[in-house]
Amino acid sequence: MITERQLELLEAIIREYLTSSTPVGSSIVVKKYHFPCSAATIRNEMAKLLDEGFLDMMHTSSGRVPTPRAYRIFLEQLMDEHEFPVLQEVALKQRLWPVRYDFNKMILQAVNGLADITNLMAIATTQDGFVYHAGVVNILDHPEFWNIDTAKSALYLVEKHELIEKIFHKAIHSPSEVKYLIGEELGNENLTSVALVFAPYTSGKNYGYLAVLGPSRMDYETVIPATKFVKKMIADLGESW
C-alpha cells in the first residue's frame, strides 16, 4: 500500500525528473513542491518508496529516480492529459489531407507530424511488414540516448519489423486505447531508460501500430493525446477510400 503523502511525493519526484533528467533529492522536493514537512521526513518517505520498488538510486550519495512501477502509477492515477492544441490539429490536417488517397505517403506524413509534435521518434508499422519512422535526431537531444548502446538498440528496433511487432504484442491485452512499455518491460537491457507509447490503428483496409519512442521520462501528458489524435486522423482519412 502507498499512502496519500507518498503518492504526492512520488508525483513531485516524477514531475521534477521529467523536467530535469537528474536524480531528485529531498531538499529540492521540499523547497520546490512546498511539502509541509522537513527534508528528513521526505528522506524517510523516499527510503520507503525505494524499498517498495517505486524509486531507484543511481549512486549512494545521489538523489532518487522513478522506476517503471512509479511511471505506471503516474500514468494510471496522476496524469492529466493535455488537450491537443488546435493549431497543431490544423497543421496536421493540412499535412495529411493532400496525400489522403495514398496510404504510404499518408502514413509517412503522419509519422513525421507525430515526431514534430512530440519532439521524439515516431514509428508506424503496416500489415505488409514496413516500418516508417521519423525524428531520430529528436531522441539524440536526450541524455539517455547519448549512451551508444541505448541509441543503437533503439535504432535497431525500427529496422526490424518482426522485432518491434513482438514488443507491441507484450501489451496486446491492455484495455487502454494507448498502451505503453517502460524500461525493463521492453525486454532489452540496453533500453532500461527508454519508453514506448503506442496504439493499434486501422485505416480503410490497412492496419498496424503507431508509436512514439523516447526516454522513460518523456512528457506523457503530451505524447498520449498526440498519439490518440494522429491515430484518429489516420482512421478518419481511411474512410474516404
PDB file of C-alpha atoms in Angstrom:
ATOM      1  CA  MET A   1       0.000   0.000   0.000  1.00  0.00           C
ATOM      2  CA  ILE A   2       1.151   3.520  -0.750  1.00  0.00           C
ATOM      3  CA  THR A   3      -0.012   6.372   1.470  1.00  0.00           C
ATOM      4  CA  GLU A   4      -1.523   9.629   0.222  1.00  0.00           C
ATOM      5  CA  ARG A   5       1.618  11.545   1.188  1.00  0.00           C
ATOM      6  CA  GLN A   6       3.821   9.005  -0.592  1.00  0.00           C
ATOM      7  CA  LEU A   7       1.644   9.321  -3.686  1.00  0.00           C
ATOM      8  CA  GLU A   8       2.025  13.112  -3.625  1.00  0.00           C
ATOM      9  CA  LEU A   9       5.761  12.721  -3.091  1.00  0.00           C
ATOM     10  CA  LEU A  10       6.031  10.283  -5.959  1.00  0.00           C
ATOM     11  CA  GLU A  11       4.218  12.684  -8.284  1.00  0.00           C
ATOM     12  CA  ALA A  12       6.566  15.519  -7.289  1.00  0.00           C
ATOM     13  CA  ILE A  13       9.650  13.373  -7.890  1.00  0.00           C
ATOM     14  CA  ILE A  14       8.373  12.206 -11.269  1.00  0.00           C
ATOM     15  CA  ARG A  15       7.465  15.703 -12.447  1.00  0.00           C
ATOM     16  CA  GLU A  16      10.848  17.042 -11.322  1.00  0.00           C
ATOM     17  CA  TYR A  17      12.704  14.216 -13.029  1.00  0.00           C
ATOM     18  CA  LEU A  18      10.702  14.633 -16.255  1.00  0.00           C
ATOM     19  CA  THR A  19      11.950  18.204 -16.380  1.00  0.00           C
ATOM     20  CA  SER A  20      15.493  17.970 -15.053  1.00  0.00           C
ATOM     21  CA  SER A  21      16.626  14.449 -16.082  1.00  0.00           C
ATOM     22  CA  THR A  22      18.771  14.433 -12.915  1.00  0.00           C
ATOM     23  CA  PRO A  23      18.191  12.390  -9.728  1.00  0.00           C
ATOM     24  CA  VAL A  24      15.872  14.176  -7.312  1.00  0.00           C
ATOM     25  CA  GLY A  25      16.911  14.935  -3.736  1.00  0.00           C
ATOM     26  CA  SER A  26      14.738  15.602  -0.689  1.00  0.00           C
ATOM     27  CA  SER A  27      15.744  19.258  -0.377  1.00  0.00           C
ATOM     28  CA  ILE A  28      14.569  20.042  -3.925  1.00  0.00           C
ATOM     29  CA  VAL A  29      11.219  18.388  -3.222  1.00  0.00           C
ATOM     30  CA  VAL A  30      10.664  20.355  -0.005  1.00  0.00           C
ATOM     31  CA  LYS A  31      11.661  23.738  -1.472  1.00  0.00           C
ATOM     32  CA  LYS A  32      10.099  23.477  -4.924  1.00  0.00           C
ATOM     33  CA  TYR A  33       6.950  21.495  -4.167  1.00  0.00           C
ATOM     34  CA  HIS A  34       6.202  23.031  -0.758  1.00  0.00           C
ATOM     35  CA  PHE A  35       5.775  19.883   1.294  1.00  0.00           C
ATOM     36  CA  PRO A  36       4.754  20.820   4.865  1.00  0.00           C
ATOM     37  CA  CYS A  37       7.435  18.697   6.480  1.00  0.00           C
ATOM     38  CA  SER A  38      11.189  18.544   6.880  1.00  0.00           C
ATOM     39  CA  ALA A  39      13.709  17.207   4.383  1.00  0.00           C
ATOM     40  CA  ALA A  40      14.463  14.426   6.872  1.00  0.00           C
ATOM     41  CA  THR A  41      10.837  13.281   6.785  1.00  0.00           C
ATOM     42  CA  ILE A  42      10.902  13.326   2.987  1.00  0.00           C
ATOM     43  CA  ARG A  43      14.111  11.284   3.020  1.00  0.00           C
ATOM     44  CA  ASN A  44      12.403   8.675   5.186  1.00  0.00           C
ATOM     45  CA  GLU A  45       9.434   8.509   2.828  1.00  0.00           C
ATOM     46  CA  MET A  46      11.772   8.249  -0.161  1.00  0.00           C
ATOM     47  CA  ALA A  47      13.557   5.365   1.553  1.00  0.00           C
ATOM     48  CA  LYS A  48      10.225   3.552   1.903  1.00  0.00           C
ATOM     49  CA  LEU A  49       9.412   4.166  -1.769  1.00  0.00           C
ATOM     50  CA  LEU A  50      12.857   2.829  -2.637  1.00  0.00           C
ATOM     51  CA  ASP A  51      12.191  -0.338  -0.640  1.00  0.00           C
ATOM     52  CA  GLU A  52       8.814  -0.763  -2.347  1.00  0.00           C
ATOM     53  CA  GLY A  53      10.359  -0.521  -5.824  1.00  0.00           C
ATOM     54  CA  PHE A  54       8.927   2.862  -6.812  1.00  0.00           C
ATOM     55  CA  LEU A  55      12.274   4.672  -6.741  1.00  0.00           C
ATOM     56  CA  ASP A  56      15.820   3.780  -7.649  1.00  0.00           C
ATOM     57  CA  MET A  57      19.185   5.375  -6.902  1.00  0.00           C
ATOM     58  CA  MET A  58      21.997   5.855  -9.401  1.00  0.00           C
ATOM     59  CA  HIS A  59      24.695   6.238  -6.733  1.00  0.00           C
ATOM     60  CA  THR A  60      24.759   6.034  -2.940  1.00  0.00           C
ATOM     61  CA  SER A  61      25.035   9.801  -2.473  1.00  0.00           C
ATOM     62  CA  SER A  62      22.718  10.831  -5.313  1.00  0.00           C
ATOM     63  CA  GLY A  63      19.010  11.582  -5.349  1.00  0.00           C
ATOM     64  CA  ARG A  64      16.312   9.192  -6.495  1.00  0.00           C
ATOM     65  CA  VAL A  65      14.817   8.414  -9.903  1.00  0.00           C
ATOM     66  CA  PRO A  66      11.409   6.878 -10.718  1.00  0.00           C
ATOM     67  CA  THR A  67      11.150   3.219 -11.748  1.00  0.00           C
ATOM     68  CA  PRO A  68       8.756   1.776 -14.375  1.00  0.00           C
ATOM     69  CA  ARG A  69       6.448   0.911 -11.483  1.00  0.00           C
ATOM     70  CA  ALA A  70       6.343   4.583 -10.479  1.00  0.00           C
ATOM     71  CA  TYR A  71       5.632   5.723 -14.034  1.00  0.00           C
ATOM     72  CA  ARG A  72       2.738   3.275 -14.239  1.00  0.00           C
ATOM     73  CA  ILE A  73       1.168   4.799 -11.125  1.00  0.00           C
ATOM     74  CA  PHE A  74       1.676   8.242 -12.658  1.00  0.00           C
ATOM     75  CA  LEU A  75       0.052   7.184 -15.936  1.00  0.00           C
ATOM     76  CA  GLU A  76      -2.864   5.374 -14.320  1.00  0.00           C
ATOM     77  CA  GLN A  77      -3.641   7.656 -11.372  1.00  0.00           C
ATOM     78  CA  LEU A  78      -1.897  11.031 -11.517  1.00  0.00           C
ATOM     79  CA  MET A  79      -1.510  12.176 -15.114  1.00  0.00           C
ATOM     80  CA  ASP A  80      -3.637  14.921 -16.661  1.00  0.00           C
ATOM     81  CA  GLU A  81      -3.676  14.554 -20.438  1.00  0.00           C
ATOM     82  CA  HIS A  82      -3.174  17.889 -22.167  1.00  0.00           C
ATOM     83  CA  GLU A  83      -5.806  18.911 -24.688  1.00  0.00           C
ATOM     84  CA  PHE A  84      -4.484  18.567 -28.227  1.00  0.00           C
ATOM     85  CA  PRO A  85      -3.740  22.125 -29.451  1.00  0.00           C
ATOM     86  CA  VAL A  86      -5.994  23.455 -32.201  1.00  0.00           C
ATOM     87  CA  LEU A  87      -3.060  24.893 -34.165  1.00  0.00           C
ATOM     88  CA  GLN A  88      -1.325  21.503 -34.222  1.00  0.00           C
ATOM     89  CA  GLU A  89      -4.606  19.863 -35.225  1.00  0.00           C
ATOM     90  CA  VAL A  90      -4.958  22.204 -38.191  1.00  0.00           C
ATOM     91  CA  ALA A  91      -1.316  21.800 -39.203  1.00  0.00           C
ATOM     92  CA  LEU A  92      -1.584  18.010 -39.090  1.00  0.00           C
ATOM     93  CA  LYS A  93      -4.765  18.012 -41.177  1.00  0.00           C
ATOM     94  CA  GLN A  94      -3.092  20.237 -43.769  1.00  0.00           C
ATOM     95  CA  ARG A  95      -0.172  17.840 -43.848  1.00  0.00           C
ATOM     96  CA  LEU A  96      -2.211  14.655 -44.339  1.00  0.00           C
ATOM     97  CA  TRP A  97      -5.130  15.855 -46.461  1.00  0.00           C
ATOM     98  CA  PRO A  98      -3.255  16.222 -49.788  1.00  0.00           C
ATOM     99  CA  VAL A  99      -1.983  12.606 -49.563  1.00  0.00           C
ATOM    100  CA  ARG A 100      -5.122  11.001 -48.125  1.00  0.00           C
ATOM    101  CA  TYR A 101      -5.586   8.692 -51.142  1.00  0.00           C
ATOM    102  CA  ASP A 102      -2.038   7.333 -50.977  1.00  0.00           C
ATOM    103  CA  PHE A 103      -1.753   5.237 -47.805  1.00  0.00           C
ATOM    104  CA  ASN A 104       2.056   5.005 -47.770  1.00  0.00           C
ATOM    105  CA  LYS A 105       2.522   8.734 -48.213  1.00  0.00           C
ATOM    106  CA  MET A 106      -0.165   9.462 -45.632  1.00  0.00           C
ATOM    107  CA  ILE A 107       1.461   7.203 -43.029  1.00  0.00           C
ATOM    108  CA  LEU A 108       4.848   8.787 -43.709  1.00  0.00           C
ATOM    109  CA  GLN A 109       3.385  12.264 -43.215  1.00  0.00           C
ATOM    110  CA  ALA A 110       1.588  11.101 -40.057  1.00  0.00           C
ATOM    111  CA  VAL A 111       4.838   9.798 -38.601  1.00  0.00           C
ATOM    112  CA  ASN A 112       6.674  12.999 -39.467  1.00  0.00           C
ATOM    113  CA  GLY A 113       3.879  15.047 -37.899  1.00  0.00           C
ATOM    114  CA  LEU A 114       3.852  12.979 -34.717  1.00  0.00           C
ATOM    115  CA  ALA A 115       7.638  13.304 -34.406  1.00  0.00           C
ATOM    116  CA  ASP A 116       7.389  17.087 -34.784  1.00  0.00           C
ATOM    117  CA  ILE A 117       4.588  17.344 -32.203  1.00  0.00           C
ATOM    118  CA  THR A 118       6.270  15.201 -29.546  1.00  0.00           C
ATOM    119  CA  ASN A 119       9.914  16.091 -30.308  1.00  0.00           C
ATOM    120  CA  LEU A 120      10.657  12.366 -30.069  1.00  0.00           C
ATOM    121  CA  MET A 121      10.939   9.477 -32.519  1.00  0.00           C
ATOM    122  CA  ALA A 122       7.659   8.412 -34.113  1.00  0.00           C
ATOM    123  CA  ILE A 123       7.110   4.983 -35.665  1.00  0.00           C
ATOM    124  CA  ALA A 124       4.397   3.296 -37.713  1.00  0.00           C
ATOM    125  CA  THR A 125       4.210  -0.315 -38.838  1.00  0.00           C
ATOM    126  CA  THR A 126       1.988  -1.765 -41.555  1.00  0.00           C
ATOM    127  CA  GLN A 127       0.498  -5.191 -42.169  1.00  0.00           C
ATOM    128  CA  ASP A 128       2.871  -5.525 -45.141  1.00  0.00           C
ATOM    129  CA  GLY A 129       5.910  -5.549 -42.869  1.00  0.00           C
ATOM    130  CA  PHE A 130       7.087  -1.980 -43.400  1.00  0.00           C
ATOM    131  CA  VAL A 131       8.328   0.280 -40.597  1.00  0.00           C
ATOM    132  CA  TYR A 132       8.162   4.039 -41.090  1.00  0.00           C
ATOM    133  CA  HIS A 133       9.970   6.303 -38.673  1.00  0.00           C
ATOM    134  CA  ALA A 134      10.922   9.946 -38.199  1.00  0.00           C
ATOM    135  CA  GLY A 135      12.567  12.085 -35.539  1.00  0.00           C
ATOM    136  CA  VAL A 136      15.735  10.087 -34.893  1.00  0.00           C
ATOM    137  CA  VAL A 137      17.570  13.361 -34.329  1.00  0.00           C
ATOM    138  CA  ASN A 138      14.998  14.278 -31.665  1.00  0.00           C
ATOM    139  CA  ILE A 139      15.903  11.431 -29.325  1.00  0.00           C
ATOM    140  CA  LEU A 140      19.586  12.320 -29.569  1.00  0.00           C
ATOM    141  CA  ASP A 141      18.742  15.536 -27.723  1.00  0.00           C
ATOM    142  CA  HIS A 142      18.074  13.458 -24.609  1.00  0.00           C
ATOM    143  CA  PRO A 143      20.985  12.268 -22.428  1.00  0.00           C
ATOM    144  CA  GLU A 144      19.515   8.772 -22.193  1.00  0.00           C
ATOM    145  CA  PHE A 145      20.458   8.240 -25.847  1.00  0.00           C
ATOM    146  CA  TRP A 146      23.998   9.555 -25.501  1.00  0.00           C
ATOM    147  CA  ASN A 147      24.842   6.018 -24.436  1.00  0.00           C
ATOM    148  CA  ILE A 148      25.842   4.377 -27.712  1.00  0.00           C
ATOM    149  CA  ASP A 149      24.335   1.004 -26.759  1.00  0.00           C
ATOM    150  CA  THR A 150      20.979   2.618 -25.976  1.00  0.00           C
ATOM    151  CA  ALA A 151      20.964   4.581 -29.232  1.00  0.00           C
ATOM    152  CA  LYS A 152      21.958   1.537 -31.300  1.00  0.00           C
ATOM    153  CA  SER A 153      19.308  -0.660 -29.702  1.00  0.00           C
ATOM    154  CA  ALA A 154      16.610   1.977 -30.292  1.00  0.00           C
ATOM    155  CA  LEU A 155      17.573   2.368 -33.945  1.00  0.00           C
ATOM    156  CA  TYR A 156      17.770  -1.386 -34.403  1.00  0.00           C
ATOM    157  CA  LEU A 157      14.112  -1.656 -33.406  1.00  0.00           C
ATOM    158  CA  VAL A 158      12.930   0.466 -36.327  1.00  0.00           C
ATOM    159  CA  GLU A 159      14.911  -1.637 -38.796  1.00  0.00           C
ATOM    160  CA  LYS A 160      13.271  -4.924 -37.776  1.00  0.00           C
ATOM    161  CA  HIS A 161       9.509  -5.191 -38.262  1.00  0.00           C
ATOM    162  CA  GLU A 162       9.309  -8.596 -36.564  1.00  0.00           C
ATOM    163  CA  LEU A 163      11.191  -7.342 -33.502  1.00  0.00           C
ATOM    164  CA  ILE A 164       9.118  -4.229 -32.901  1.00  0.00           C
ATOM    165  CA  GLU A 165       5.869  -6.129 -33.541  1.00  0.00           C
ATOM    166  CA  LYS A 166       6.947  -8.639 -30.905  1.00  0.00           C
ATOM    167  CA  ILE A 167       7.406  -5.770 -28.459  1.00  0.00           C
ATOM    168  CA  PHE A 168       3.973  -4.343 -29.298  1.00  0.00           C
ATOM    169  CA  HIS A 169       2.403  -7.723 -28.561  1.00  0.00           C
ATOM    170  CA  LYS A 170       3.736  -7.613 -24.990  1.00  0.00           C
ATOM    171  CA  ALA A 171       0.853  -5.235 -24.173  1.00  0.00           C
ATOM    172  CA  ILE A 172      -1.724  -6.677 -26.548  1.00  0.00           C
ATOM    173  CA  HIS A 173      -4.153  -7.478 -23.724  1.00  0.00           C
ATOM    174  CA  SER A 174      -4.033  -3.999 -22.199  1.00  0.00           C
ATOM    175  CA  PRO A 175      -7.561  -2.494 -22.312  1.00  0.00           C
ATOM    176  CA  SER A 176      -6.365   1.090 -22.764  1.00  0.00           C
ATOM    177  CA  GLU A 177      -6.535   2.761 -26.177  1.00  0.00           C
ATOM    178  CA  VAL A 178      -2.929   3.925 -25.914  1.00  0.00           C
ATOM    179  CA  LYS A 179      -0.543   1.401 -24.401  1.00  0.00           C
ATOM    180  CA  TYR A 180       2.982   1.780 -23.036  1.00  0.00           C
ATOM    181  CA  LEU A 181       6.025  -0.243 -22.140  1.00  0.00           C
ATOM    182  CA  ILE A 182       8.636   1.345 -19.900  1.00  0.00           C
ATOM    183  CA  GLY A 183      12.249   0.426 -19.233  1.00  0.00           C
ATOM    184  CA  GLU A 184      12.762  -3.237 -18.431  1.00  0.00           C
ATOM    185  CA  GLU A 185       9.282  -4.015 -19.795  1.00  0.00           C
ATOM    186  CA  LEU A 186      10.757  -3.654 -23.289  1.00  0.00           C
ATOM    187  CA  GLY A 187      12.874  -6.749 -22.669  1.00  0.00           C
ATOM    188  CA  ASN A 188      16.213  -5.235 -23.677  1.00  0.00           C
ATOM    189  CA  GLU A 189      18.899  -4.406 -21.093  1.00  0.00           C
ATOM    190  CA  ASN A 190      20.077  -1.508 -23.253  1.00  0.00           C
ATOM    191  CA  LEU A 191      16.629   0.128 -23.183  1.00  0.00           C
ATOM    192  CA  THR A 192      16.050   0.377 -19.429  1.00  0.00           C
ATOM    193  CA  SER A 193      15.883   4.182 -19.679  1.00  0.00           C
ATOM    194  CA  VAL A 194      13.523   4.133 -22.683  1.00  0.00           C
ATOM    195  CA  ALA A 195       9.733   4.030 -23.072  1.00  0.00           C
ATOM    196  CA  LEU A 196       7.432   3.156 -25.958  1.00  0.00           C
ATOM    197  CA  VAL A 197       3.923   4.640 -26.193  1.00  0.00           C
ATOM    198  CA  PHE A 198       1.802   3.040 -28.908  1.00  0.00           C
ATOM    199  CA  ALA A 199      -1.648   2.246 -30.241  1.00  0.00           C
ATOM    200  CA  PRO A 200      -3.030  -0.043 -32.945  1.00  0.00           C
ATOM    201  CA  TYR A 201      -4.599   1.788 -35.889  1.00  0.00           C
ATOM    202  CA  THR A 202      -6.944   0.860 -38.728  1.00  0.00           C
ATOM    203  CA  SER A 203      -7.220   2.934 -41.894  1.00  0.00           C
ATOM    204  CA  GLY A 204      -9.517   1.539 -44.551  1.00  0.00           C
ATOM    205  CA  LYS A 205      -8.185  -1.942 -45.306  1.00  0.00           C
ATOM    206  CA  ASN A 206      -4.819  -1.124 -43.744  1.00  0.00           C
ATOM    207  CA  TYR A 207      -3.732  -1.637 -40.149  1.00  0.00           C
ATOM    208  CA  GLY A 208      -0.665  -1.581 -37.942  1.00  0.00           C
ATOM    209  CA  TYR A 209       0.767   0.254 -34.945  1.00  0.00           C
ATOM    210  CA  LEU A 210       1.538   3.919 -34.343  1.00  0.00           C
ATOM    211  CA  ALA A 211       4.183   4.618 -31.691  1.00  0.00           C
ATOM    212  CA  VAL A 212       6.387   7.191 -30.000  1.00  0.00           C
ATOM    213  CA  LEU A 213       9.779   6.170 -28.622  1.00  0.00           C
ATOM    214  CA  GLY A 214      11.765   8.304 -26.223  1.00  0.00           C
ATOM    215  CA  PRO A 215      13.237   8.454 -22.727  1.00  0.00           C
ATOM    216  CA  SER A 216      11.152   6.911 -19.953  1.00  0.00           C
ATOM    217  CA  ARG A 217      10.821  10.445 -18.540  1.00  0.00           C
ATOM    218  CA  MET A 218       9.033  11.642 -21.708  1.00  0.00           C
ATOM    219  CA  ASP A 219       6.155  14.127 -21.461  1.00  0.00           C
ATOM    220  CA  TYR A 220       3.356  11.548 -21.360  1.00  0.00           C
ATOM    221  CA  GLU A 221       0.720  14.237 -20.856  1.00  0.00           C
ATOM    222  CA  THR A 222       1.510  15.500 -24.358  1.00  0.00           C
ATOM    223  CA  VAL A 223       2.612  12.274 -26.070  1.00  0.00           C
ATOM    224  CA  ILE A 224      -0.507  10.227 -25.275  1.00  0.00           C
ATOM    225  CA  PRO A 225      -3.124  12.717 -26.587  1.00  0.00           C
ATOM    226  CA  ALA A 226      -0.935  13.355 -29.651  1.00  0.00           C
ATOM    227  CA  THR A 227      -0.803   9.629 -30.389  1.00  0.00           C
ATOM    228  CA  LYS A 228      -4.578   9.378 -29.980  1.00  0.00           C
ATOM    229  CA  PHE A 229      -5.211  12.283 -32.328  1.00  0.00           C
ATOM    230  CA  VAL A 230      -2.873  11.079 -35.081  1.00  0.00           C
ATOM    231  CA  LYS A 231      -4.399   7.603 -34.838  1.00  0.00           C
ATOM    232  CA  LYS A 232      -7.883   9.103 -35.240  1.00  0.00           C
ATOM    233  CA  MET A 233      -6.802  11.149 -38.250  1.00  0.00           C
ATOM    234  CA  ILE A 234      -5.386   8.076 -39.963  1.00  0.00           C
ATOM    235  CA  ALA A 235      -8.657   6.230 -39.334  1.00  0.00           C
ATOM    236  CA  ASP A 236     -10.857   9.124 -40.489  1.00  0.00           C
ATOM    237  CA  LEU A 237      -8.932   9.652 -43.725  1.00  0.00           C
ATOM    238  CA  GLY A 238      -9.031   5.927 -44.443  1.00  0.00           C
ATOM    239  CA  GLU A 239     -12.827   6.099 -44.620  1.00  0.00           C
ATOM    240  CA  SER A 240     -12.559   8.138 -47.833  1.00  0.00           C
ATOM    241  CA  TRP A 241     -11.093   5.232 -49.811  1.00  0.00           C
TER     242      TRP A 241
END
